[in-house]
Amino acid sequence: MINVELSNKIGKYTTFFCAILIITITMAIILVIAYKGLAIFTRDGVSLRNFFLTTKFNPDATPPEMGAATFIAGSVAVSLLALLFSAPFGIGLAIFMAEISRGWERKIMQPVIELFVGIPSVVYGWIGISVLVPFIRNNIGGMGFSLLAGGIVLAIMILPTIASVSTDSLRANPADIREGSLALGVTRWQTILMVMVPAAMPGILTSIVLALARAFGEALAVQMVIGNAIRMPTSLLAPMNTMTSIITMDMSGTVMGAVDNDVLWTLAFILLLISVVFILIIRTINRGRTAMG
Amino acid sequence: MIGSRNSERIATAIFYLIALLVSVLLAALIGYILYQGLPVINWHFLTAAPLPYQAGGGIGPEIFNSLMLLVLTMALTVPLGLGVGIYLSEYAREGRITRAIRICIESLASMPSIVIGIFGLMLFVVIFKWGFSVISGVMALTALNLPVMTRLAEDAIKNVSPDLREASLALGATQWQTITDVVLVAAIPGLVTGIILSAGRVFGEAAALLYTAGTTTSALNFTDLNPLSNNSPFYLLRPAETLAVHIWQVNSEGLNPDATQIANGASAVLVIMVLIFNLVSRWAGNWLFSKKTGQ
Amino acid sequence: MFSSKRGLGLALSVVLAGSILLSGCASNSRTSPAPSTSGVSTSGVDFTVSGNITAAGSTALQPLVEQAATQFMQSDPNAKISVQGGGSGTGLAQIAQGSVDIGDSDLFAAAKLTAAQATGLVDHQVCVVGFTTVVNPNVTVDNLTTQQLQQIFTGKITNWSAVGGSNLPITIINRPTTSGTRATFKEYALGGLEEAQGIALTEDSSGAVAKAVSGTPGSISYLALSFASSNNTVKMVSLNGVAPTNANIISGQYPIWSYEHMYTKGDPQGLTKAFIDYMMSPAVAPLIQQLGYIVGSSMTVSRTS
């Protein structure tokens, strides 16, 4: 029988070891991606200006053309478009759930949101290809594979993020500010607009940043519907590409250490940096809040 | 000029409309998937192997692979996540290491799954020479699921009433005994709910598996159960395309004449599985909670 | 009570770790050598080998490899051959890095890999495949000259009326730059001219191209004959008056073709060797012709790169 004191020590050190393991894993991933991501500049000699500001992308050419502007612009465009479509609905839904619904509505909408989250991203991409793309092609224009298709698919995917985080934030508002406002004769809608939403603003902004992060990082659903043409996202109905889609399409066809492989790691590194920046933004938004209460 | 009473009514109506639209959208999505996919699903579809270039293939091995990868991933991440969760909620003091852990968890959680997938390609498939295999996929999924599990564990443990802890310690139990025999037991409903929910997400993962577990699977021979044999479904170095990846692959490689039906059927199966995971997590959570609290 | 559950969990993890390590050790090469019995077929192929191998790469070659693998596995139930697509670039990159057992490619390794990356690769040319321009069946054009193709794919011609068709905008569907089909088409149909960037929809694979072309009015793309000739849903277009038939390729009149390579890292062993022997054996020749490829020995012209 293991001595109780010994098992206490073993327990403590085992859990500490797990914690160290998670630090190791994370640091390993981040450092390796950073190292490989910078190789294009340090080892392969591509200039920053070349990478970020030119649009010609052909790693096979001599000299290799490494313009990643189309991918970065594409990711930004499709993510912002998705946000534009889904933020009103997400925040509206959150207001509904937190302020307006009486109880039975919330009991329905809660599982609805959970189900939205649960549907895998490939399935969204598949519905996008089989329903949305032909619809756009036949009723709106273009080839169907487009920025618009990507934006709509992503909007549906990030809607639950905005809705659930905003709902939590609104519900976390102390009840007295609502009571106080209503007691002063302000209507419910005015209270929501002028008191509750501003009070929950850090949380709502957090939900938007989280949704943006999710949109930037989505790979397969987007790759299936945007047409993957290497061009700047100048038109809503024309095919385009994103950082994640070019990684998905080209990664397996490149050899590690080669220039065409390095450039994909640089894009992965940029994605990583974007998510880090978003984490920092969220922390900054919420720093004031925790200080308050 | 709209009076405040009318603007009140209009606003309320708009919000109900939004909720209605969102619900209708979900119903439409799930309805479409089931409408297109259910007619394709039959026993043959669920058990037969995919035919590479002909019509009439099934998704049997893909379902098995999804489940196998899920079980292996959970086997790795639940203990690890629990370990970190316990450490953070019981032992950790505010300090540099604790802050480092939290930052790492957040960073890992926010990493796009395709990035973890290509990291897995580099490390497990190429450098370790495991190739496109079960074990490469499990490693990638573990990296993906670990932060989720850690947060889950920490929240579940933190939600346990401090009185329970105090009482146990007061009775003379060591900290470790308190954790294992009191706190974790009390946290089981929350843990189980969360684990099953996260299992649903792991089941549907594709981007991380595309370049680690591969886009093909060998026909599974269930008579050979030895994990060390090349032929066995439990052989860890065999390629293991999962259900979610199959949907992408069938559309991308386009060799099957019935690719659309296969994708529809596979999507329906995926969505049904997710629904099952969601429901089971609720019921399990409720049942365990009622057992624990005697309600 | 909990400690026994924890113990169980610990034991399971140890078993898991153990089997991972053991399976890793048990197969550094992922095939096992053939036992020396006399179960070989008359074509010299060993059908008694067991093992688990993966072939990946060219989607133009994929149908042939899939069907041949199915037939092989019928004769050898202990063999497991998995075939992936991904394009010739994937086949070459992954075999160069040793993460698959066979790399299928429409291109010679030197076309996509540096000398350092290609060290140790052994080429097995299993057949020849032709490529053709394909268009949507609604397009009325039957023949395109090299110059017209160049102008279409660089975006200078954007409507079918400019090349003798109806007033229909041209929609280009192309493949990623890692595709062997694309590289071969560029070399022999476009005269080495690079496609203009950003004017086309990109599809992952030959199969996806076939589907996209058949479903998109006014579309044009390039496809292996193994897909195009058996597929009634796309229309083939002649090049400079020469029809894209296997006969024309064999005689040397039609230039858009390439060898289908199956690369291995070093000389193949075990199941890999058995399968490659099978692919190169006369037993597969009927399958090659049936699927629209060309048996290598019937060619009257040859290339070295």
Short mmCIF file of C-alpha atoms in Angstrom, two decimals, chain B residues 13 21 37 110 117 140 158 166 174-175 184 188 199 259 294:
data_model
loop_
_atom_site.label_atom_id
_atom_site.label_comp_id
_atom_site.label_asym_id
_atom_site.label_seq_id
_atom_site.Cartn_x
_atom_site.Cartn_y
_atom_site.Cartn_z
CA ALA B 13 -40.70 42.41 -32.60
CA LEU B 21 -34.69 33.62 -38.22
CA GLY B 37 -28.52 12.30 -46.31
CA SER B 110 -6.71 29.94 -30.28
CA GLY B 117 -2.39 20.07 -38.72
CA ALA B 140 -2.60 16.44 -33.68
CA LYS B 158 -13.36 25.30 -9.23
CA GLU B 166 -12.48 22.12 3.98
CA THR B 174 -4.11 14.81 2.73
CA GLN B 175 -4.46 17.29 -0.11
CA LEU B 184 -12.87 15.11 -8.42
CA ILE B 188 -17.77 14.43 -12.15
CA ALA B 199 -15.89 14.66 -27.89
CA ALA B 259 -19.74 11.54 -54.54
CA GLY B 294 -30.00 13.15 -4.41
#
